[in-house]
Each structure stands twice: as structure tokens, then as C-alpha cells.
Coordinates of C-alpha atoms in Angstrom, one line a residue:
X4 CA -51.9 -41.0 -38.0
X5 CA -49.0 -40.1 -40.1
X6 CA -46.4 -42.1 -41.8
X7 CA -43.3 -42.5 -40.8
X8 CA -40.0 -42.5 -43.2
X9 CA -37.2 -45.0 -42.5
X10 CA -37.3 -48.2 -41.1
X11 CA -38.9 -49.0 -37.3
X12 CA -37.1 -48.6 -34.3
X13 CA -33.7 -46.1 -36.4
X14 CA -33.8 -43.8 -33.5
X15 CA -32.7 -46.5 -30.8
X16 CA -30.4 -48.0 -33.3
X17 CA -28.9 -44.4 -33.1
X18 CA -28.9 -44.2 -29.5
X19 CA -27.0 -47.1 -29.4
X20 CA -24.8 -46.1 -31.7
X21 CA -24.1 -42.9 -29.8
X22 CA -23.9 -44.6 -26.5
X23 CA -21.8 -47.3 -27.4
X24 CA -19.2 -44.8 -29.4
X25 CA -19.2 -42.9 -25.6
X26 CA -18.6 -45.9 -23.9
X27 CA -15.1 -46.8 -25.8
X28 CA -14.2 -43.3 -25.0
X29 CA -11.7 -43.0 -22.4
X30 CA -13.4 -40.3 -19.8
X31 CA -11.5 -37.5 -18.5
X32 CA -11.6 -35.8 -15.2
X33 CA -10.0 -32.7 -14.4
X34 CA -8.7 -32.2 -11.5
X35 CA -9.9 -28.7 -10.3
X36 CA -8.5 -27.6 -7.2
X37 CA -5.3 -28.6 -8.1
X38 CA -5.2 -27.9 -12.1
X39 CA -6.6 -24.5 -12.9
X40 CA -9.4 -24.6 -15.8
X41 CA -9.0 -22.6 -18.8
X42 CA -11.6 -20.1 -18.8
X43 CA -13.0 -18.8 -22.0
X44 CA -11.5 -15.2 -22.5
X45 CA -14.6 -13.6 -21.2
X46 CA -15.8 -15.0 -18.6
X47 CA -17.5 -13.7 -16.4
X48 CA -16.2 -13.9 -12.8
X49 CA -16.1 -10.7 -9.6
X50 CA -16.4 -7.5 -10.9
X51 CA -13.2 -5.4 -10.2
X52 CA -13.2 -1.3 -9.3
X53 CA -10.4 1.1 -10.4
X54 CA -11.0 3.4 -7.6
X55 CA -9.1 6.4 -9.5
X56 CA -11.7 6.5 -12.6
X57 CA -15.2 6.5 -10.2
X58 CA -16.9 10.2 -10.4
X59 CA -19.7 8.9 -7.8
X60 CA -21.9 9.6 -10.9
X61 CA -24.3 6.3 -9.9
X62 CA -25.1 5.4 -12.9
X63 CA -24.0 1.6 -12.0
X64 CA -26.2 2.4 -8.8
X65 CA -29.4 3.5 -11.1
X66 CA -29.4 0.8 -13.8
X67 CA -28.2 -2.3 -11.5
X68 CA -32.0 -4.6 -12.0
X69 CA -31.1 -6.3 -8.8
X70 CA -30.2 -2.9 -6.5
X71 CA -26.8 -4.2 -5.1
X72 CA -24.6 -1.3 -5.8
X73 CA -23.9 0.9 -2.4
X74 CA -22.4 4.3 -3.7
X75 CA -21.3 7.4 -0.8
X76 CA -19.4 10.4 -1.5
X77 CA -18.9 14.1 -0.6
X78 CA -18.2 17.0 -2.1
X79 CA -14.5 18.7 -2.0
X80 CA -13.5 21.9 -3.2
X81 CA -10.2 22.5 -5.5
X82 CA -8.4 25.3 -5.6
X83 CA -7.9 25.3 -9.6
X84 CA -4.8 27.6 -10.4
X85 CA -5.8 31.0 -12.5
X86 CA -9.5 30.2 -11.9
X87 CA -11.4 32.3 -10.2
X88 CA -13.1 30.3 -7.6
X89 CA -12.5 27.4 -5.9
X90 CA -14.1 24.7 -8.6
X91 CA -16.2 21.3 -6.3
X92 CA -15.4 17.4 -7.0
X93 CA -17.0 14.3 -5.8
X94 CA -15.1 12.0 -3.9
X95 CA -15.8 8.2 -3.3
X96 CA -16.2 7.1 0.4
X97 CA -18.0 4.3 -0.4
X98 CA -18.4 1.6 -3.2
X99 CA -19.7 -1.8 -1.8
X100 CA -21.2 -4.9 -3.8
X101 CA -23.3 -7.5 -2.6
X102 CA -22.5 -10.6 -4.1
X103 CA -25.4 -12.4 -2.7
X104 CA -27.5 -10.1 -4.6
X105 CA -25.6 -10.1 -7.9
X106 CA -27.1 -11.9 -11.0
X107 CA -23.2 -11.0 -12.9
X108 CA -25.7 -9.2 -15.9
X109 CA -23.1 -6.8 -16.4
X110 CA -25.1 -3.5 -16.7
X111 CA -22.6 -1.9 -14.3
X112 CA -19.7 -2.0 -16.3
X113 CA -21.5 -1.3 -19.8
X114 CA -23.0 2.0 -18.7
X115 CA -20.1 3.0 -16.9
X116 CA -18.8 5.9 -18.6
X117 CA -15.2 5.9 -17.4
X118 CA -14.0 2.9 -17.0
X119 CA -13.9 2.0 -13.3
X120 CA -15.6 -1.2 -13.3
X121 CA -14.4 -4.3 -15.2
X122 CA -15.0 -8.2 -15.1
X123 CA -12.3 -10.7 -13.5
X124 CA -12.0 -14.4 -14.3
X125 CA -11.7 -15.0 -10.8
X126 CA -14.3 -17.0 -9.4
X127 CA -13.0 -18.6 -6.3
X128 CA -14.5 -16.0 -3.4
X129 CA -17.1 -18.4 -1.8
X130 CA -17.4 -17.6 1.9
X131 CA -18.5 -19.2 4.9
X132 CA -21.1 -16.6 6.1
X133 CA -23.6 -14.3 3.3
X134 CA -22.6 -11.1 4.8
X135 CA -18.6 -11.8 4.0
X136 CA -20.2 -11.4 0.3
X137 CA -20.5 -7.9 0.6
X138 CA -17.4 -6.4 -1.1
X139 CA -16.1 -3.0 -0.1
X140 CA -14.2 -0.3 -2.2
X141 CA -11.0 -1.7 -0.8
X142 CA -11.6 -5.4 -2.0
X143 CA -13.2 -4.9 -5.2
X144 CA -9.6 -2.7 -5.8
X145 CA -7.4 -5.7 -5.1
X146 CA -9.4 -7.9 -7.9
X147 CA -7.6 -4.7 -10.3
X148 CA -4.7 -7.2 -10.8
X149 CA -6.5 -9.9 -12.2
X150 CA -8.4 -8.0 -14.7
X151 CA -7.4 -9.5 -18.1
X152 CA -5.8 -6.9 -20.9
X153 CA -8.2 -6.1 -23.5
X154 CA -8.1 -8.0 -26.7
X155 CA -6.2 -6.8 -29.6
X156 CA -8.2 -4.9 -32.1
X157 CA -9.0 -6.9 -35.3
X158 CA -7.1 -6.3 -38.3
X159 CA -10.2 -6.7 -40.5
X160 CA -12.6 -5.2 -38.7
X161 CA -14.1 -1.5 -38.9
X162 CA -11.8 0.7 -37.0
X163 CA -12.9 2.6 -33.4
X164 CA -15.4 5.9 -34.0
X165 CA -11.6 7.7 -31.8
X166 CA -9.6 6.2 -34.6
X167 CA -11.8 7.6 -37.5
X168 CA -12.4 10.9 -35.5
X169 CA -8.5 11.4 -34.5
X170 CA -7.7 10.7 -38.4
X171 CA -10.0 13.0 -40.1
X172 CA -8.4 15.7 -37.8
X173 CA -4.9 14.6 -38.7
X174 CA -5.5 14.6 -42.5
X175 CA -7.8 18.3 -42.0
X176 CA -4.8 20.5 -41.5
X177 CA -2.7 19.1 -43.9
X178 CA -5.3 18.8 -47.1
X179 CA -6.0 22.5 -47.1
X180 CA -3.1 24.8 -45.2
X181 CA -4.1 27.3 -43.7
X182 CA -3.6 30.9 -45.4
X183 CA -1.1 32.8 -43.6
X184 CA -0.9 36.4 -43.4
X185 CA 1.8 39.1 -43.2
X186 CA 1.8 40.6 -39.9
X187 CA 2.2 43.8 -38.9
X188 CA 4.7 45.3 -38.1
X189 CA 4.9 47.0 -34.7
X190 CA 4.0 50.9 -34.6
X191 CA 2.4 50.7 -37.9
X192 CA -1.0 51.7 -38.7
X193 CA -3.1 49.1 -39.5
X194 CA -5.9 51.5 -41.6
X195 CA -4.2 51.1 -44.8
X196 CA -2.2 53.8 -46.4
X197 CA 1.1 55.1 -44.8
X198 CA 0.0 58.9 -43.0
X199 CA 0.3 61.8 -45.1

């Protein structure tokens, strides 16, 4: 049996200590259907869809764990000006989610290459019956305008692999010119010496 430091019975002194401090407390209730709560700044609500950005190229579909992503499209041709064939585009005819199924991991919206899903604080879309859950294209659009801006970079921090990228290109061009040569001029031989 070991030995035991400090004197017998400390940890329900402690207790008390901790349960008397609560009890002087005056408690607080918030009053949620009439007071909003302040949501942490990313929380983790419905899952929002910017129609315009989807390619239909299902990568949400493929990595979602819990296989709640619905995706239809079909192919349209566009006439492309100066090209010589008509060039082919997907185009989005369906985009459902079944909340019943979602487990809000947030896979979806990390592998999604171009931006057309994003988190909303709203959580308020409880429904009567499990099959209202299922959201289409259309409703998942109208959670757009609650979609938070994105946080403002940080001063301190390492700047974005487009900022480095887009500087480096900036500062190329004008640490070395480029030589410049004397053109031509038009009619003139280019071989050299003037003819004989």
C-alpha cells in the first residue's frame, strides 16, 4: 500500500471548497430563442454551395466517409470563339445533402478544389419529418448569405504559397531586364552584309 502525501481527507476539503465557491456564484441562463449565442468564429453549422464554382468533379462525392453527397450532371458543348471545335463542359443538375446522414467532418469542403462548398454558423434547420433533411442544390444556395467572410490574414505569420509565387514574378522582370534588340527594318535582308 502506498503512502499518501498531505493530510487525510484534502481532496473533500477541496471539493468543498469548489462547491461552496459555485454556490455564491450567481448562475446565468441565457435565453436562447430569444437572445442569439455567440458562436465561436468557426463553427461548424449547414454546409452552404456556391452553385457557380461546382465542375461536377465529385470529389466531395468520393471522399464523404458517410456517402451523403448526391451529385448529377450532363455534358454541354460551347462553342469557344477562334477554336476549332466545339470544346464540352459539365453542368450541375443535381447537388443534394442528406443531413440525416451528415457527421459535419468537413472533408467536403477541404478537398474541394474550387471553392463551392463552405461552412455556415447557422444551425437552426431542425425539421419535423427526416426526409425534409435532404437539402437540394437550391437550398444549400440560399445558406450562400450566411457564410461568414474569411478571416484576415495574420500580420506575423508566413505569407500564402500565391503571395510568394506572384512576388517572385513581380521582382523577376525587373532584377534582370530583358536585352532588347534592334529590329529590322522592313525590306532589309536579314543575312548580314548589305547586297553587293
Amino acid at each position: 500500500m502506498s503512502e499518501r502525501s498531505g493530510v487525510p481527507g484534502e481532496g473533500l476539503v477541496k471539493g468543498l471548497a469548489v462547491t461552496l465557491k459555485t454556490m455564491t456564484r450567481r448562475s446565468t441562463t441565457q435565453q436562447y430563442p430569444d437572445v442569439a449565442p455567440e458562436l465561436p468564429p468557426r463553427s461548424r453549422g449547414v454546409i452552404a454551395l456556391l452553385e457557380e464554382n461546382c465542375t461536377v468533379c465529385m470529389l466531395c462525392a468520393r471522399e464523404c466517409p458517410d456517402w451523403c453527397i448526391y451529385i448529377d450532371s450532363h455534358k454541354e458543348e460551347v462553342a469557344v470563339p477562334g477554336a476549332a471545335r466545339p470544346r464540352q463542359r459539365n453542368v450541375l443538375d443535381k447537388f443534394d445533402i442528406d443531413f440525416s446522414l451528415c457527421m459535419y467532418c468537413g472533408i467536403c469542403i477541404e478537398v474541394c478544389p474550387f471553392d463551392a462548398l463552405y461552412w455556415t454558423p447557422e444551425f437552426e434547420y431542425a425539421e419535423y419529418d427526416i426526409k425534409d433533411l435532404l437539402h437540394d442544390k437550391d437550398h444549400l444556395g440560399e445558406w450562400m448569405a450566411t457564410v461568414p467572410p474569411p478571416p484576415a490574414h495574420d500580420p506575423h505569420g508566413d505569407p500564402s504559397k500565391e503571395e510568394t509565387t506572384a512576388a517572385r514574378k513581380a521582382a523577376a522582370p525587373a532584377a534582370r531586364p530583358a536585352p532588347t534588340r534592334p529590329r529590322p527594318e522592313p525590306g532589309a535582308e536579314q543575312g548580314g552584309g548589305a547586297p553587293s
